[in-house]
mmCIF file of C-alpha atoms in Angstrom:
data_model
loop_
_atom_site.group_PDB
_atom_site.id
_atom_site.type_symbol
_atom_site.label_atom_id
_atom_site.label_comp_id
_atom_site.label_asym_id
_atom_site.label_seq_id
_atom_site.Cartn_x
_atom_site.Cartn_y
_atom_site.Cartn_z
ATOM 1 C CA MET A 1 106.114 49.650 143.781
ATOM 2 C CA SER A 2 103.145 48.053 145.755
ATOM 3 C CA ASP A 3 101.362 50.805 148.404
ATOM 4 C CA PRO A 4 101.749 49.157 151.711
ATOM 5 C CA SER A 5 98.963 51.224 152.866
ATOM 6 C CA TYR A 6 96.420 49.880 150.109
ATOM 7 C CA LYS A 7 93.541 47.732 151.389
ATOM 8 C CA GLY A 8 91.304 47.251 148.658
ATOM 9 C CA VAL A 9 88.551 48.950 146.746
ATOM 10 C CA ALA A 10 85.084 49.873 148.324
ATOM 11 C CA ILE A 11 81.671 50.710 147.598
ATOM 12 C CA ILE A 12 79.253 53.036 149.864
ATOM 13 C CA THR A 13 75.780 53.685 149.217
ATOM 14 C CA GLY A 14 74.208 56.571 150.545
ATOM 15 C CA ALA A 15 77.147 58.296 151.086
ATOM 16 C CA ALA A 16 76.138 61.959 150.057
ATOM 17 C CA GLU A 17 75.706 62.787 153.862
ATOM 18 C CA GLY A 18 75.423 61.346 157.426
ATOM 19 C CA ILE A 19 76.585 57.788 157.917
ATOM 20 C CA GLY A 20 77.303 56.735 154.713
ATOM 21 C CA ARG A 21 79.711 59.646 154.420
ATOM 22 C CA GLY A 22 81.546 59.043 157.708
ATOM 23 C CA ILE A 23 82.271 55.523 156.426
ATOM 24 C CA ALA A 24 83.541 56.731 153.258
ATOM 25 C CA LEU A 25 85.886 58.844 154.629
ATOM 26 C CA ARG A 26 87.014 56.488 157.230
ATOM 27 C CA LEU A 27 87.654 53.681 154.998
ATOM 28 C CA VAL A 28 89.550 56.351 153.029
ATOM 29 C CA SER A 29 91.773 56.770 155.859
ATOM 30 C CA ASP A 30 92.406 52.981 156.632
ATOM 31 C CA GLY A 31 93.668 52.384 152.896
ATOM 32 C CA PHE A 32 90.784 51.590 150.668
ATOM 33 C CA ASP A 33 90.203 53.387 147.101
ATOM 34 C CA VAL A 34 86.251 54.116 147.347
ATOM 35 C CA ALA A 35 83.254 55.027 144.950
ATOM 36 C CA ILE A 36 80.564 56.818 146.878
ATOM 37 C CA ASN A 37 77.001 56.401 145.746
ATOM 38 C CA ASP A 38 73.474 58.150 145.823
ATOM 39 C CA ILE A 39 70.408 59.100 143.874
ATOM 40 C CA PRO A 40 71.440 61.671 140.961
ATOM 41 C CA ALA A 41 69.404 64.098 142.913
ATOM 42 C CA LYS A 42 72.472 64.645 145.299
ATOM 43 C CA ILE A 43 75.280 64.711 142.771
ATOM 44 C CA ASP A 44 76.295 67.922 143.887
ATOM 45 C CA ALA A 45 76.773 66.828 147.487
ATOM 46 C CA LEU A 46 78.263 63.275 146.331
ATOM 47 C CA GLU A 47 80.905 65.227 144.663
ATOM 48 C CA ARG A 48 81.868 67.660 147.372
ATOM 49 C CA VAL A 49 82.815 64.419 149.423
ATOM 50 C CA ALA A 50 84.458 62.710 146.537
ATOM 51 C CA ASN A 51 86.321 66.262 146.106
ATOM 52 C CA GLU A 52 87.110 66.369 149.723
ATOM 53 C CA ILE A 53 88.471 62.707 149.540
ATOM 54 C CA ARG A 54 91.244 63.567 146.517
ATOM 55 C CA THR A 55 91.989 66.899 148.462
ATOM 56 C CA ASN A 56 92.943 65.349 151.784
ATOM 57 C CA SER A 57 93.831 62.190 150.788
ATOM 58 C CA SER A 58 96.359 59.813 148.083
ATOM 59 C CA ARG A 59 93.738 57.613 147.702
ATOM 60 C CA ARG A 60 90.997 57.128 144.587
ATOM 61 C CA ALA A 61 87.453 58.546 144.935
ATOM 62 C CA ILE A 62 84.966 58.098 142.180
ATOM 63 C CA SER A 63 81.215 59.237 142.142
ATOM 64 C CA VAL A 64 78.578 56.409 141.019
ATOM 65 C CA PRO A 65 75.010 58.401 141.310
ATOM 66 C CA GLY A 66 72.551 55.669 141.159
ATOM 67 C CA ASP A 67 69.284 54.008 142.009
ATOM 68 C CA VAL A 68 70.145 51.154 144.220
ATOM 69 C CA SER A 69 66.304 49.928 144.085
ATOM 70 C CA ILE A 70 66.954 49.653 140.182
ATOM 71 C CA GLU A 71 68.577 46.166 139.415
ATOM 72 C CA SER A 72 70.466 47.871 135.922
ATOM 73 C CA ASP A 73 71.677 50.652 138.171
ATOM 74 C CA VAL A 74 73.578 48.938 140.944
ATOM 75 C CA LYS A 75 74.332 46.228 138.272
ATOM 76 C CA GLY A 76 76.149 49.137 136.285
ATOM 77 C CA ILE A 77 77.812 50.707 139.462
ATOM 78 C CA VAL A 78 79.435 47.481 140.626
ATOM 79 C CA GLU A 79 81.127 47.047 136.864
ATOM 80 C CA LYS A 80 82.054 50.631 136.442
ATOM 81 C CA VAL A 81 83.717 50.616 140.008
ATOM 82 C CA VAL A 82 85.536 46.785 139.306
ATOM 83 C CA GLN A 83 86.425 48.432 135.554
ATOM 84 C CA GLU A 84 87.747 51.967 136.847
ATOM 85 C CA LEU A 85 89.105 51.172 140.868
ATOM 86 C CA GLY A 86 90.555 47.410 139.524
ATOM 87 C CA GLY A 87 88.340 44.982 141.700
ATOM 88 C CA LEU A 88 85.657 44.965 144.613
ATOM 89 C CA ASP A 89 86.717 44.098 147.891
ATOM 90 C CA VAL A 90 83.936 46.122 150.118
ATOM 91 C CA MET A 91 80.387 46.671 149.699
ATOM 92 C CA ILE A 92 78.450 48.928 151.926
ATOM 93 C CA ALA A 93 74.808 49.130 151.451
ATOM 94 C CA ASN A 94 73.929 51.862 153.379
ATOM 95 C CA ALA A 95 71.599 53.718 151.233
ATOM 96 C CA GLY A 96 68.117 54.046 153.191
ATOM 97 C CA ILE A 97 65.153 56.504 153.130
ATOM 98 C CA ALA A 98 62.338 56.686 156.645
ATOM 99 C CA VAL A 99 58.485 57.520 156.498
ATOM 100 C CA ASN A 100 57.312 58.557 160.311
ATOM 101 C CA LYS A 101 53.557 57.576 160.579
ATOM 102 C CA PRO A 102 51.104 55.558 162.499
ATOM 103 C CA ILE A 103 50.209 52.562 160.322
ATOM 104 C CA ALA A 104 46.611 53.374 159.819
ATOM 105 C CA ASP A 105 48.159 56.552 157.841
ATOM 106 C CA THR A 106 50.697 54.873 156.140
ATOM 107 C CA THR A 107 49.878 54.521 152.395
ATOM 108 C CA VAL A 108 50.778 51.171 150.410
ATOM 109 C CA ASP A 109 52.713 53.610 147.985
ATOM 110 C CA GLU A 110 55.221 54.642 151.420
ATOM 111 C CA TRP A 111 55.387 51.284 151.910
ATOM 112 C CA ASP A 112 56.268 49.837 148.466
ATOM 113 C CA ARG A 113 58.798 52.529 148.488
ATOM 114 C CA LEU A 114 60.301 51.918 151.605
ATOM 115 C CA PHE A 115 60.870 48.497 150.855
ATOM 116 C CA SER A 116 62.163 49.233 147.444
ATOM 117 C CA VAL A 117 64.982 51.262 148.677
ATOM 118 C CA ASN A 118 65.616 49.489 152.239
ATOM 119 C CA VAL A 119 65.247 46.130 151.233
ATOM 120 C CA ARG A 120 65.370 45.672 147.263
ATOM 121 C CA GLY A 121 68.389 48.040 147.520
ATOM 122 C CA THR A 122 70.138 46.443 150.000
ATOM 123 C CA PHE A 123 69.354 43.008 148.545
ATOM 124 C CA LEU A 124 70.731 44.095 144.815
ATOM 125 C CA CYS A 125 73.758 45.254 146.364
ATOM 126 C CA TYR A 126 74.523 42.003 148.607
ATOM 127 C CA LYS A 127 73.536 39.966 145.006
ATOM 128 C CA HIS A 128 75.885 42.449 142.602
ATOM 129 C CA ALA A 129 78.941 42.162 144.814
ATOM 130 C CA ALA A 130 79.042 38.822 145.842
ATOM 131 C CA GLU A 131 78.791 37.814 142.231
ATOM 132 C CA ILE A 132 82.314 39.796 141.599
ATOM 133 C CA MET A 133 83.754 39.004 144.593
ATOM 134 C CA VAL A 134 82.903 34.783 143.901
ATOM 135 C CA LYS A 135 84.633 35.844 140.703
ATOM 136 C CA GLN A 136 87.786 36.878 142.026
ATOM 137 C CA GLY A 137 88.093 34.321 144.290
ATOM 138 C CA ARG A 138 89.660 36.363 146.766
ATOM 139 C CA GLY A 139 86.990 36.982 149.425
ATOM 140 C CA GLY A 140 85.172 40.057 150.392
ATOM 141 C CA ARG A 141 82.918 42.397 152.851
ATOM 142 C CA ILE A 142 79.719 42.560 152.729
ATOM 143 C CA ILE A 143 77.787 45.213 154.928
ATOM 144 C CA GLY A 144 74.071 46.222 155.580
ATOM 145 C CA ALA A 145 71.952 49.318 157.077
ATOM 146 C CA CYS A 146 69.969 47.639 160.014
ATOM 147 C CA SER A 147 69.021 49.862 162.484
ATOM 148 C CA ILE A 148 67.761 49.428 166.640
ATOM 149 C CA ALA A 149 64.317 49.682 164.747
ATOM 150 C CA GLY A 150 65.547 46.246 163.733
ATOM 151 C CA LYS A 151 65.992 44.888 166.850
ATOM 152 C CA LYS A 152 62.876 46.273 168.495
ATOM 153 C CA GLY A 153 59.572 47.764 166.712
ATOM 154 C CA ILE A 154 59.456 51.174 167.297
ATOM 155 C CA PRO A 155 55.584 53.035 167.330
ATOM 156 C CA GLU A 156 54.481 55.433 163.831
ATOM 157 C CA ALA A 157 57.797 54.066 162.339
ATOM 158 C CA ALA A 158 56.149 50.121 161.410
ATOM 159 C CA CYS A 159 57.465 50.576 157.523
ATOM 160 C CA TYR A 160 60.815 51.735 158.431
ATOM 161 C CA SER A 161 61.072 48.878 161.012
ATOM 162 C CA SER A 162 59.766 46.177 159.005
ATOM 163 C CA THR A 163 62.304 46.815 156.203
ATOM 164 C CA LYS A 164 64.876 46.899 159.155
ATOM 165 C CA PHE A 165 64.261 43.295 160.269
ATOM 166 C CA ALA A 166 64.090 42.068 156.585
ATOM 167 C CA ILE A 167 67.826 43.355 156.457
ATOM 168 C CA ARG A 168 68.292 41.401 159.552
ATOM 169 C CA GLY A 169 67.100 37.985 158.009
ATOM 170 C CA LEU A 170 68.625 39.166 154.485
ATOM 171 C CA THR A 171 72.120 39.290 155.903
ATOM 172 C CA GLN A 172 71.638 36.005 157.712
ATOM 173 C CA SER A 173 70.900 33.850 154.604
ATOM 174 C CA ALA A 174 73.560 35.823 153.018
ATOM 175 C CA ALA A 175 76.564 34.780 155.411
ATOM 176 C CA GLN A 176 75.331 31.331 154.624
ATOM 177 C CA GLU A 177 75.408 31.325 151.331
ATOM 178 C CA TYR A 178 78.849 33.154 150.898
ATOM 179 C CA GLY A 179 80.774 32.151 153.476
ATOM 180 C CA LYS A 180 82.304 28.896 151.441
ATOM 181 C CA TYR A 181 83.654 32.014 149.246
ATOM 182 C CA GLY A 182 85.457 33.696 152.359
ATOM 183 C CA ILE A 183 82.912 36.423 152.149
ATOM 184 C CA THR A 184 81.568 37.909 155.170
ATOM 185 C CA VAL A 185 78.316 39.601 155.706
ATOM 186 C CA ASN A 186 77.340 41.594 158.834
ATOM 187 C CA ALA A 187 74.898 44.878 159.404
ATOM 188 C CA TYR A 188 75.552 47.513 161.623
ATOM 189 C CA ALA A 189 72.342 48.605 163.634
ATOM 190 C CA PRO A 190 72.695 52.647 164.946
ATOM 191 C CA GLY A 191 70.889 53.818 167.601
ATOM 192 C CA ALA A 192 70.433 57.823 167.870
ATOM 193 C CA ILE A 193 73.055 58.755 165.253
ATOM 194 C CA GLU A 194 72.730 62.972 165.169
ATOM 195 C CA THR A 195 72.497 63.560 161.273
ATOM 196 C CA GLN A 196 69.989 65.111 159.191
ATOM 197 C CA PHE A 197 68.168 61.505 159.220
ATOM 198 C CA LEU A 198 67.525 61.877 162.906
ATOM 199 C CA GLY A 199 66.458 65.279 162.574
ATOM 200 C CA LYS A 200 63.343 64.365 159.999
ATOM 201 C CA PHE A 201 62.446 62.116 163.173
ATOM 202 C CA ASP A 202 62.764 64.628 165.447
ATOM 203 C CA GLY A 203 60.915 66.987 163.431
ATOM 204 C CA TYR A 204 57.880 64.723 163.009
ATOM 205 C CA HIS A 205 57.915 64.311 166.724
ATOM 206 C CA ALA A 206 58.098 68.010 167.226
ATOM 207 C CA SER A 207 54.935 68.734 165.063
ATOM 208 C CA LYS A 208 52.869 65.931 166.545
ATOM 209 C CA SER A 209 53.575 66.860 170.430
ATOM 210 C CA GLY A 210 54.469 70.604 170.233
ATOM 211 C CA LEU A 211 58.197 70.065 170.995
ATOM 212 C CA LYS A 212 60.725 72.601 170.269
ATOM 213 C CA PRO A 213 63.372 71.169 167.787
ATOM 214 C CA GLY A 214 66.044 69.352 169.263
ATOM 215 C CA GLU A 215 64.117 68.382 172.347
ATOM 216 C CA TRP A 216 63.038 65.318 171.051
ATOM 217 C CA THR A 217 66.861 64.305 169.966
ATOM 218 C CA GLU A 218 68.084 65.503 173.157
ATOM 219 C CA ALA A 219 65.484 63.263 175.102
ATOM 220 C CA LEU A 220 67.094 60.252 173.617
ATOM 221 C CA LYS A 221 69.896 60.527 175.772
ATOM 222 C CA GLY A 222 68.401 59.751 178.899
ATOM 223 C CA GLY A 223 67.693 56.563 177.732
ATOM 224 C CA VAL A 224 70.969 55.024 176.871
ATOM 225 C CA ALA A 225 73.601 53.948 178.958
ATOM 226 C CA LEU A 226 76.332 56.079 177.991
ATOM 227 C CA GLY A 227 73.931 58.934 178.366
ATOM 228 C CA LYS A 228 75.011 60.541 174.723
ATOM 229 C CA ASN A 229 73.842 60.499 171.288
ATOM 230 C CA GLY A 230 76.306 59.027 168.523
ATOM 231 C CA SER A 231 77.718 60.391 165.450
ATOM 232 C CA PRO A 232 78.214 58.414 162.017
ATOM 233 C CA THR A 233 82.011 58.533 163.553
ATOM 234 C CA GLU A 234 80.718 55.682 166.086
ATOM 235 C CA VAL A 235 79.092 53.828 163.179
ATOM 236 C CA ALA A 236 82.335 54.263 160.655
ATOM 237 C CA SER A 237 84.232 52.702 163.659
ATOM 238 C CA LEU A 238 82.327 49.458 163.677
ATOM 239 C CA VAL A 239 82.352 49.412 160.101
ATOM 240 C CA SER A 240 86.084 49.926 159.774
ATOM 241 C CA TYR A 241 86.527 46.718 162.254
ATOM 242 C CA LEU A 242 83.949 44.712 160.039
ATOM 243 C CA VAL A 243 86.353 44.863 156.868
ATOM 244 C CA SER A 244 89.082 44.342 158.387
ATOM 245 C CA LYS A 245 90.879 40.905 158.276
ATOM 246 C CA ASP A 246 90.891 40.939 162.154
ATOM 247 C CA ALA A 247 87.163 40.365 161.866
ATOM 248 C CA HIS A 248 87.068 37.599 159.601
ATOM 249 C CA PHE A 249 85.311 35.336 162.139
ATOM 250 C CA ILE A 250 82.470 37.556 162.541
ATOM 251 C CA THR A 251 79.383 36.984 159.983
ATOM 252 C CA GLY A 252 75.586 37.111 159.849
ATOM 253 C CA GLN A 253 75.175 39.313 162.316
ATOM 254 C CA SER A 254 73.415 42.807 163.211
ATOM 255 C CA ILE A 255 75.452 44.667 165.728
ATOM 256 C CA LEU A 256 73.775 47.612 167.865
ATOM 257 C CA VAL A 257 75.661 50.824 167.920
ATOM 258 C CA ASP A 258 73.544 52.660 170.372
ATOM 259 C CA GLY A 259 75.369 53.521 173.170
ATOM 260 C CA GLY A 260 73.966 50.947 175.325
ATOM 261 C CA GLY A 261 70.223 51.706 174.639
ATOM 262 C CA LEU A 262 68.850 48.407 173.824
ATOM 263 C CA PHE A 263 70.416 44.821 175.182
ATOM 264 C CA ASP A 264 70.036 41.887 172.835
#
């Protein structure tokens, strides 16, 4: 007998912590079986998330470690998920890294590393997920991780901002290429979401300005309409909608989730 609550299979990259973990937990609660990915160095944290899902849900969860900047890793992840979970309906290309430095201090190696993970990694996830979805012939949802920094460049993070602007272009192009197959392609663009990732930005600004840890993050609240920072739950709520059938007429968009900090 079929399970009426079952929604399909989703891959979430960068899911060992933060926004990726939050998205994985939300999609499980929505009825998806999930494959969660992160780099091999985070396998213990990744397994903790998978075990949390298995303990608290009847949905299936598998760990698929790998480096999204390496094409053979991404291809292998997608193939393993199709083999073990029976297909692919949703790809969440969430994995990303950042560097806080002025342009003058940013090295070519740092520039290349960010682009390899944030842009090439997202491109590879889009490419190999779409290939499977087209073959399956039942449509699908592909979602990338943009940022408020992909809507407006921010100082001392030019490399990071540049990668997030690139994801907007990639998402728009992919949406036009794959729309005829019933595949929508969108991205979420978070503002200040309180995670370890944001904590790294906070630490950078504290070291430069003499602020106490947490003061920079706290000050961000004054620049948004809702007067507060977000959590992974807020981003996961948007993703939950974008992967649903109700969002079938939305594609090519990079949608802000920032509490009203930037209006476009």
